């Protein structure tokens, strides 16, 4: 908007919480029930986007915010649709070979996205599998000292099961689902966000609700109200 004295301003929602990248860096891997709770909400956001024919293309922990909304804790918001693209549009130039440019984040990049093939919502589900892996282990699925080495592993290497990279218990059904999301071929993954959400709902023992969330936030991040600071553009 513009004020009466022609000062431009931008109004943004106040988010009370933190992104998942910061949360894991500060507090370590999440217990499996909380990971399922988070993933389930991300699936809801992706189902809405994919239903509108949109692929996010940059799902990663830093773009998923977890915090308080109203009386709810552990409320997920999927952020930064700056790389969104209509599903099925392509083929595009390979993201691994664009001179000086990488569209997306290599550590969370689906093989078909790296190759410049046509993409649909299953590319976001691959990335969400990478996010789940990070939340459970505190480690990225693949690492390397160059971008191309990381991308090459996404194209060709089999990931270690997350249970081999953490001492926290991971139910076999959850591990199987995470690895299914990380399948190289889109047709071997869950086929849409709703299907993934339904599979998450069938995993036994994943009890993380308001009581657990309230206890965690009260202990680690007591409520903070919004400030009156503003930035004039």
mmCIF file of N, CA and C in Angstrom, residues 63-162:
data_model
loop_
_atom_site.group_PDB
_atom_site.id
_atom_site.type_symbol
_atom_site.label_atom_id
_atom_site.label_comp_id
_atom_site.label_asym_id
_atom_site.label_seq_id
_atom_site.Cartn_x
_atom_site.Cartn_y
_atom_site.Cartn_z
ATOM 1 N N UNK A 63 11.936 -23.803 4.098
ATOM 2 C CA UNK A 63 10.700 -23.261 3.540
ATOM 3 C C UNK A 63 9.450 -23.829 4.202
ATOM 4 N N UNK A 64 9.630 -24.493 5.329
ATOM 5 C CA UNK A 64 8.492 -25.011 6.097
ATOM 6 C C UNK A 64 8.573 -24.417 7.495
ATOM 7 N N UNK A 65 7.579 -23.634 7.846
ATOM 8 C CA UNK A 65 7.565 -22.939 9.139
ATOM 9 C C UNK A 65 6.675 -23.685 10.111
ATOM 10 N N UNK A 66 7.179 -23.807 11.332
ATOM 11 C CA UNK A 66 6.432 -24.491 12.387
ATOM 12 C C UNK A 66 6.292 -23.534 13.555
ATOM 13 N N UNK A 67 5.073 -23.361 14.032
ATOM 14 C CA UNK A 67 4.913 -22.419 15.133
ATOM 15 C C UNK A 67 3.500 -22.349 15.638
ATOM 16 N N UNK A 68 3.189 -21.205 16.223
ATOM 17 C CA UNK A 68 1.889 -20.983 16.850
ATOM 18 C C UNK A 68 0.973 -20.195 15.916
ATOM 19 N N UNK A 69 -0.253 -20.654 15.808
ATOM 20 C CA UNK A 69 -1.305 -19.900 15.119
ATOM 21 C C UNK A 69 -2.541 -19.980 15.997
ATOM 22 N N UNK A 70 -2.953 -18.846 16.529
ATOM 23 C CA UNK A 70 -4.074 -18.851 17.464
ATOM 24 C C UNK A 70 -3.727 -19.659 18.691
ATOM 25 N N UNK A 71 -4.552 -20.641 18.990
ATOM 26 C CA UNK A 71 -4.329 -21.493 20.159
ATOM 27 C C UNK A 71 -3.589 -22.780 19.812
ATOM 28 N N UNK A 72 -3.138 -22.892 18.570
ATOM 29 C CA UNK A 72 -2.484 -24.131 18.144
ATOM 30 C C UNK A 72 -0.976 -23.965 18.068
ATOM 31 N N UNK A 73 -0.266 -24.958 18.593
ATOM 32 C CA UNK A 73 1.177 -25.053 18.400
ATOM 33 C C UNK A 73 1.464 -26.113 17.344
ATOM 34 N N UNK A 74 2.705 -26.108 16.840
ATOM 35 C CA UNK A 74 3.105 -27.038 15.782
ATOM 36 C C UNK A 74 2.189 -26.923 14.566
ATOM 37 N N UNK A 75 1.859 -25.694 14.222
ATOM 38 C CA UNK A 75 1.054 -25.422 13.024
ATOM 39 C C UNK A 75 2.015 -25.160 11.863
ATOM 40 N N UNK A 76 1.830 -25.881 10.773
ATOM 41 C CA UNK A 76 2.749 -25.827 9.638
ATOM 42 C C UNK A 76 2.257 -24.843 8.583
ATOM 43 N N UNK A 77 3.198 -24.053 8.081
ATOM 44 C CA UNK A 77 2.946 -23.215 6.908
ATOM 45 C C UNK A 77 4.053 -23.476 5.895
ATOM 46 N N UNK A 78 3.664 -23.779 4.667
ATOM 47 C CA UNK A 78 4.629 -23.957 3.580
ATOM 48 C C UNK A 78 4.874 -22.602 2.938
ATOM 49 N N UNK A 79 6.134 -22.189 2.879
ATOM 50 C CA UNK A 79 6.502 -20.842 2.447
ATOM 51 C C UNK A 79 7.211 -20.860 1.093
ATOM 52 N N UNK A 80 7.397 -19.672 0.557
ATOM 53 C CA UNK A 80 8.257 -19.391 -0.592
ATOM 54 C C UNK A 80 7.862 -20.181 -1.837
ATOM 55 N N UNK A 81 6.825 -19.696 -2.496
ATOM 56 C CA UNK A 81 6.411 -20.275 -3.770
ATOM 57 C C UNK A 81 7.077 -19.548 -4.941
ATOM 58 N N UNK A 82 8.280 -19.034 -4.717
ATOM 59 C CA UNK A 82 8.961 -18.255 -5.752
ATOM 60 C C UNK A 82 9.366 -19.055 -6.972
ATOM 61 N N UNK A 83 9.506 -20.365 -6.851
ATOM 62 C CA UNK A 83 9.894 -21.203 -7.986
ATOM 63 C C UNK A 83 8.731 -22.039 -8.501
ATOM 64 N N UNK A 84 7.527 -21.698 -8.076
ATOM 65 C CA UNK A 84 6.362 -22.496 -8.468
ATOM 66 C C UNK A 84 6.208 -22.523 -9.986
ATOM 67 N N UNK A 85 5.720 -23.682 -10.470
ATOM 68 C CA UNK A 85 5.563 -23.859 -11.907
ATOM 69 C C UNK A 85 4.332 -24.713 -12.153
ATOM 70 N N UNK A 86 3.672 -24.490 -13.262
ATOM 71 C CA UNK A 86 2.525 -25.312 -13.614
ATOM 72 C C UNK A 86 2.975 -26.745 -13.850
ATOM 73 N N UNK A 87 2.241 -27.700 -13.301
ATOM 74 C CA UNK A 87 2.581 -29.108 -13.435
ATOM 75 C C UNK A 87 2.561 -29.526 -14.895
ATOM 76 N N UNK A 88 3.566 -30.367 -15.255
ATOM 77 C CA UNK A 88 3.590 -30.922 -16.598
ATOM 78 C C UNK A 88 4.177 -30.021 -17.651
ATOM 79 N N UNK A 89 4.556 -28.803 -17.273
ATOM 80 C CA UNK A 89 5.142 -27.881 -18.251
ATOM 81 C C UNK A 89 6.596 -28.276 -18.467
ATOM 82 N N UNK A 90 7.019 -28.357 -19.685
ATOM 83 C CA UNK A 90 8.392 -28.731 -19.989
ATOM 84 C C UNK A 90 8.429 -29.344 -21.379
ATOM 85 N N UNK A 91 9.545 -29.969 -21.756
ATOM 86 C CA UNK A 91 10.726 -30.110 -20.940
ATOM 87 C C UNK A 91 11.465 -28.790 -20.762
ATOM 88 N N UNK A 92 12.241 -28.709 -19.712
ATOM 89 C CA UNK A 92 12.999 -27.496 -19.421
ATOM 90 C C UNK A 92 14.485 -27.802 -19.530
ATOM 91 N N UNK A 93 15.308 -26.765 -19.506
ATOM 92 C CA UNK A 93 16.744 -26.961 -19.473
ATOM 93 C C UNK A 93 17.122 -27.658 -18.183
ATOM 94 N N UNK A 94 18.102 -28.532 -18.260
ATOM 95 C CA UNK A 94 18.540 -29.248 -17.077
ATOM 96 C C UNK A 94 18.971 -28.272 -15.991
ATOM 97 N N UNK A 95 18.431 -28.446 -14.789
ATOM 98 C CA UNK A 95 18.800 -27.551 -13.694
ATOM 99 C C UNK A 95 20.219 -27.804 -13.228
ATOM 100 N N UNK A 96 20.770 -28.960 -13.573
ATOM 101 C CA UNK A 96 22.143 -29.256 -13.178
ATOM 102 C C UNK A 96 23.159 -28.636 -14.116
ATOM 103 N N UNK A 97 22.715 -28.086 -15.251
ATOM 104 C CA UNK A 97 23.666 -27.574 -16.228
ATOM 105 C C UNK A 97 23.431 -26.129 -16.619
ATOM 106 N N UNK A 98 22.455 -25.467 -15.962
ATOM 107 C CA UNK A 98 22.214 -24.074 -16.295
ATOM 108 C C UNK A 98 23.388 -23.231 -15.826
ATOM 109 N N UNK A 99 24.002 -22.512 -16.729
ATOM 110 C CA UNK A 99 25.230 -21.789 -16.421
ATOM 111 C C UNK A 99 24.995 -20.740 -15.341
ATOM 112 N N UNK A 100 25.664 -20.936 -14.205
ATOM 113 C CA UNK A 100 25.615 -19.960 -13.130
ATOM 114 C C UNK A 100 24.326 -19.945 -12.348
ATOM 115 N N UNK A 101 23.385 -20.863 -12.645
ATOM 116 C CA UNK A 101 22.083 -20.805 -11.988
ATOM 117 C C UNK A 101 21.669 -22.199 -11.538
ATOM 118 N N UNK A 102 21.217 -22.300 -10.306
ATOM 119 C CA UNK A 102 20.583 -23.524 -9.835
ATOM 120 C C UNK A 102 19.201 -23.150 -9.335
ATOM 121 N N UNK A 103 18.177 -23.648 -10.018
ATOM 122 C CA UNK A 103 16.801 -23.369 -9.625
ATOM 123 C C UNK A 103 16.347 -24.462 -8.674
ATOM 124 N N UNK A 104 16.172 -24.123 -7.409
ATOM 125 C CA UNK A 104 15.855 -25.129 -6.409
ATOM 126 C C UNK A 104 17.063 -25.366 -5.528
ATOM 127 N N UNK A 105 16.940 -26.329 -4.636
ATOM 128 C CA UNK A 105 17.994 -26.615 -3.673
ATOM 129 C C UNK A 105 18.500 -28.026 -3.913
ATOM 130 N N UNK A 106 19.765 -28.200 -4.320
ATOM 131 C CA UNK A 106 20.253 -29.518 -4.723
ATOM 132 C C UNK A 106 20.033 -30.628 -3.689
ATOM 133 N N UNK A 107 20.141 -30.320 -2.411
ATOM 134 C CA UNK A 107 19.994 -31.358 -1.384
ATOM 135 C C UNK A 107 18.588 -31.931 -1.332
ATOM 136 N N UNK A 108 17.612 -31.241 -1.947
ATOM 137 C CA UNK A 108 16.213 -31.673 -1.886
ATOM 138 C C UNK A 108 15.598 -31.767 -3.288
ATOM 139 N N UNK A 109 16.432 -31.970 -4.288
ATOM 140 C CA UNK A 109 15.995 -31.880 -5.678
ATOM 141 C C UNK A 109 15.668 -33.248 -6.254
ATOM 142 N N UNK A 110 14.461 -33.413 -6.756
ATOM 143 C CA UNK A 110 14.053 -34.664 -7.391
ATOM 144 C C UNK A 110 14.861 -34.894 -8.664
ATOM 145 N N UNK A 111 15.146 -36.156 -8.990
ATOM 146 C CA UNK A 111 15.938 -36.440 -10.200
ATOM 147 C C UNK A 111 15.368 -35.809 -11.459
ATOM 148 N N UNK A 112 14.037 -35.892 -11.650
ATOM 149 C CA UNK A 112 13.453 -35.352 -12.878
ATOM 150 C C UNK A 112 13.581 -33.833 -12.940
ATOM 151 N N UNK A 113 13.624 -33.179 -11.780
ATOM 152 C CA UNK A 113 13.805 -31.732 -11.749
ATOM 153 C C UNK A 113 15.229 -31.379 -12.142
ATOM 154 N N UNK A 114 16.172 -32.161 -11.649
ATOM 155 C CA UNK A 114 17.578 -31.925 -11.985
ATOM 156 C C UNK A 114 17.843 -32.147 -13.473
ATOM 157 N N UNK A 115 17.130 -33.100 -14.065
ATOM 158 C CA UNK A 115 17.344 -33.426 -15.476
ATOM 159 C C UNK A 115 16.616 -32.484 -16.423
ATOM 160 N N UNK A 116 15.691 -31.693 -15.908
ATOM 161 C CA UNK A 116 14.932 -30.813 -16.769
ATOM 162 C C UNK A 116 13.758 -31.499 -17.431
ATOM 163 N N UNK A 117 13.354 -32.675 -16.915
ATOM 164 C CA UNK A 117 12.189 -33.365 -17.452
ATOM 165 C C UNK A 117 10.913 -32.655 -16.996
ATOM 166 N N UNK A 118 9.793 -33.062 -17.565
ATOM 167 C CA UNK A 118 8.513 -32.553 -17.089
ATOM 168 C C UNK A 118 8.324 -32.975 -15.631
ATOM 169 N N UNK A 119 7.766 -32.079 -14.841
ATOM 170 C CA UNK A 119 7.575 -32.377 -13.423
ATOM 171 C C UNK A 119 6.109 -32.202 -13.052
ATOM 172 N N UNK A 120 5.721 -32.952 -12.044
ATOM 173 C CA UNK A 120 4.400 -32.782 -11.455
ATOM 174 C C UNK A 120 4.559 -32.848 -9.944
ATOM 175 N N UNK A 121 3.462 -33.036 -9.213
ATOM 176 C CA UNK A 121 3.507 -32.996 -7.765
ATOM 177 C C UNK A 121 4.406 -34.034 -7.138
ATOM 178 N N UNK A 122 4.723 -35.089 -7.868
ATOM 179 C CA UNK A 122 5.587 -36.128 -7.312
ATOM 180 C C UNK A 122 7.013 -35.634 -7.078
ATOM 181 N N UNK A 123 7.427 -34.573 -7.779
ATOM 182 C CA UNK A 123 8.731 -33.970 -7.502
ATOM 183 C C UNK A 123 8.739 -33.344 -6.114
ATOM 184 N N UNK A 124 7.632 -32.716 -5.731
ATOM 185 C CA UNK A 124 7.526 -32.158 -4.381
ATOM 186 C C UNK A 124 7.507 -33.261 -3.324
ATOM 187 N N UNK A 125 6.923 -34.414 -3.656
ATOM 188 C CA UNK A 125 6.898 -35.523 -2.696
ATOM 189 C C UNK A 125 8.292 -36.111 -2.499
ATOM 190 N N UNK A 126 9.097 -36.123 -3.562
ATOM 191 C CA UNK A 126 10.499 -36.526 -3.403
ATOM 192 C C UNK A 126 11.194 -35.585 -2.423
ATOM 193 N N UNK A 127 11.025 -34.289 -2.651
ATOM 194 C CA UNK A 127 11.643 -33.303 -1.762
ATOM 195 C C UNK A 127 11.142 -33.465 -0.332
ATOM 196 N N UNK A 128 9.851 -33.767 -0.181
ATOM 197 C CA UNK A 128 9.308 -33.961 1.161
ATOM 198 C C UNK A 128 9.910 -35.203 1.811
ATOM 199 N N UNK A 129 10.214 -36.226 1.024
ATOM 200 C CA UNK A 129 10.940 -37.369 1.563
ATOM 201 C C UNK A 129 12.311 -36.962 2.081
ATOM 202 N N UNK A 130 12.985 -36.068 1.353
ATOM 203 C CA UNK A 130 14.282 -35.552 1.818
ATOM 204 C C UNK A 130 14.118 -34.763 3.109
ATOM 205 N N UNK A 131 13.034 -33.985 3.200
ATOM 206 C CA UNK A 131 12.755 -33.233 4.430
ATOM 207 C C UNK A 131 12.530 -34.192 5.587
ATOM 208 N N UNK A 132 11.719 -35.228 5.370
ATOM 209 C CA UNK A 132 11.454 -36.204 6.421
ATOM 210 C C UNK A 132 12.750 -36.851 6.901
ATOM 211 N N UNK A 133 13.605 -37.194 5.965
ATOM 212 C CA UNK A 133 14.900 -37.796 6.286
ATOM 213 C C UNK A 133 15.708 -36.864 7.195
ATOM 214 N N UNK A 134 15.729 -35.591 6.845
ATOM 215 C CA UNK A 134 16.467 -34.600 7.637
ATOM 216 C C UNK A 134 15.866 -34.434 9.033
ATOM 217 N N UNK A 135 14.547 -34.397 9.121
ATOM 218 C CA UNK A 135 13.910 -34.229 10.423
ATOM 219 C C UNK A 135 14.186 -35.421 11.329
ATOM 220 N N UNK A 136 14.241 -36.614 10.754
ATOM 221 C CA UNK A 136 14.439 -37.833 11.545
ATOM 222 C C UNK A 136 15.890 -38.032 11.964
ATOM 223 N N UNK A 137 16.830 -37.571 11.133
ATOM 224 C CA UNK A 137 18.247 -37.884 11.367
ATOM 225 C C UNK A 137 19.119 -36.669 11.669
ATOM 226 N N UNK A 138 18.655 -35.486 11.282
ATOM 227 C CA UNK A 138 19.511 -34.309 11.379
ATOM 228 C C UNK A 138 20.542 -34.252 10.264
ATOM 229 N N UNK A 139 20.449 -35.162 9.297
ATOM 230 C CA UNK A 139 21.391 -35.237 8.178
ATOM 231 C C UNK A 139 20.635 -35.184 6.855
ATOM 232 N N UNK A 140 21.276 -34.585 5.848
ATOM 233 C CA UNK A 140 20.703 -34.610 4.511
ATOM 234 C C UNK A 140 20.866 -35.997 3.902
ATOM 235 N N UNK A 141 19.995 -36.336 2.971
ATOM 236 C CA UNK A 141 20.063 -37.655 2.334
ATOM 237 C C UNK A 141 21.419 -37.845 1.669
ATOM 238 N N UNK A 142 21.845 -36.869 0.888
ATOM 239 C CA UNK A 142 23.128 -36.934 0.187
ATOM 240 C C UNK A 142 23.898 -35.639 0.427
ATOM 241 N N UNK A 143 25.195 -35.757 0.540
ATOM 242 C CA UNK A 143 26.056 -34.590 0.674
ATOM 243 C C UNK A 143 27.239 -34.741 -0.276
ATOM 244 N N UNK A 144 27.897 -33.641 -0.554
ATOM 245 C CA UNK A 144 29.070 -33.657 -1.417
ATOM 246 C C UNK A 144 29.720 -32.293 -1.409
ATOM 247 N N UNK A 145 30.964 -32.229 -1.879
ATOM 248 C CA UNK A 145 31.678 -30.948 -1.840
ATOM 249 C C UNK A 145 31.401 -30.080 -3.057
ATOM 250 N N UNK A 146 30.584 -30.583 -3.984
ATOM 251 C CA UNK A 146 30.134 -29.753 -5.104
ATOM 252 C C UNK A 146 28.647 -30.021 -5.340
ATOM 253 N N UNK A 147 28.008 -29.051 -5.987
ATOM 254 C CA UNK A 147 26.589 -29.199 -6.309
ATOM 255 C C UNK A 147 26.364 -30.407 -7.210
ATOM 256 N N UNK A 148 27.223 -30.591 -8.210
ATOM 257 C CA UNK A 148 27.029 -31.679 -9.155
ATOM 258 C C UNK A 148 27.181 -33.040 -8.488
ATOM 259 N N UNK A 149 28.046 -33.149 -7.484
ATOM 260 C CA UNK A 149 28.182 -34.423 -6.776
ATOM 261 C C UNK A 149 26.914 -34.754 -6.000
ATOM 262 N N UNK A 150 26.299 -33.730 -5.422
ATOM 263 C CA UNK A 150 25.042 -33.958 -4.703
ATOM 264 C C UNK A 150 23.956 -34.376 -5.681
ATOM 265 N N UNK A 151 23.825 -33.664 -6.780
ATOM 266 C CA UNK A 151 22.801 -33.972 -7.771
ATOM 267 C C UNK A 151 23.016 -35.357 -8.359
ATOM 268 N N UNK A 152 24.285 -35.707 -8.611
ATOM 269 C CA UNK A 152 24.579 -37.028 -9.164
ATOM 270 C C UNK A 152 24.092 -38.135 -8.248
ATOM 271 N N UNK A 153 24.215 -37.954 -6.947
ATOM 272 C CA UNK A 153 23.734 -38.966 -6.015
ATOM 273 C C UNK A 153 22.211 -39.058 -6.034
ATOM 274 N N UNK A 154 21.541 -37.923 -6.154
ATOM 275 C CA UNK A 154 20.086 -37.965 -6.275
ATOM 276 C C UNK A 154 19.669 -38.724 -7.532
ATOM 277 N N UNK A 155 20.492 -38.654 -8.564
ATOM 278 C CA UNK A 155 20.161 -39.335 -9.811
ATOM 279 C C UNK A 155 20.459 -40.828 -9.755
ATOM 280 N N UNK A 156 21.515 -41.219 -9.016
ATOM 281 C CA UNK A 156 22.007 -42.586 -9.165
ATOM 282 C C UNK A 156 22.192 -43.371 -7.863
ATOM 283 N N UNK A 157 22.406 -42.729 -6.741
ATOM 284 C CA UNK A 157 22.781 -43.449 -5.513
ATOM 285 C C UNK A 157 21.556 -43.836 -4.702
ATOM 286 N N UNK A 158 21.637 -44.982 -4.064
ATOM 287 C CA UNK A 158 20.576 -45.417 -3.155
ATOM 288 C C UNK A 158 20.828 -44.814 -1.772
ATOM 289 N N UNK A 159 19.831 -44.200 -1.166
ATOM 290 C CA UNK A 159 20.038 -43.602 0.158
ATOM 291 C C UNK A 159 20.150 -44.666 1.240
ATOM 292 N N UNK A 160 20.972 -44.378 2.241
ATOM 293 C CA UNK A 160 20.993 -45.224 3.426
ATOM 294 C C UNK A 160 19.661 -45.095 4.152
ATOM 295 N N UNK A 161 19.125 -46.179 4.693
ATOM 296 C CA UNK A 161 17.902 -46.046 5.493
ATOM 297 C C UNK A 161 18.132 -45.071 6.641
ATOM 298 N N UNK A 162 17.185 -44.206 6.927
ATOM 299 C CA UNK A 162 17.388 -43.225 8.005
ATOM 300 C C UNK A 162 17.673 -43.868 9.362
#
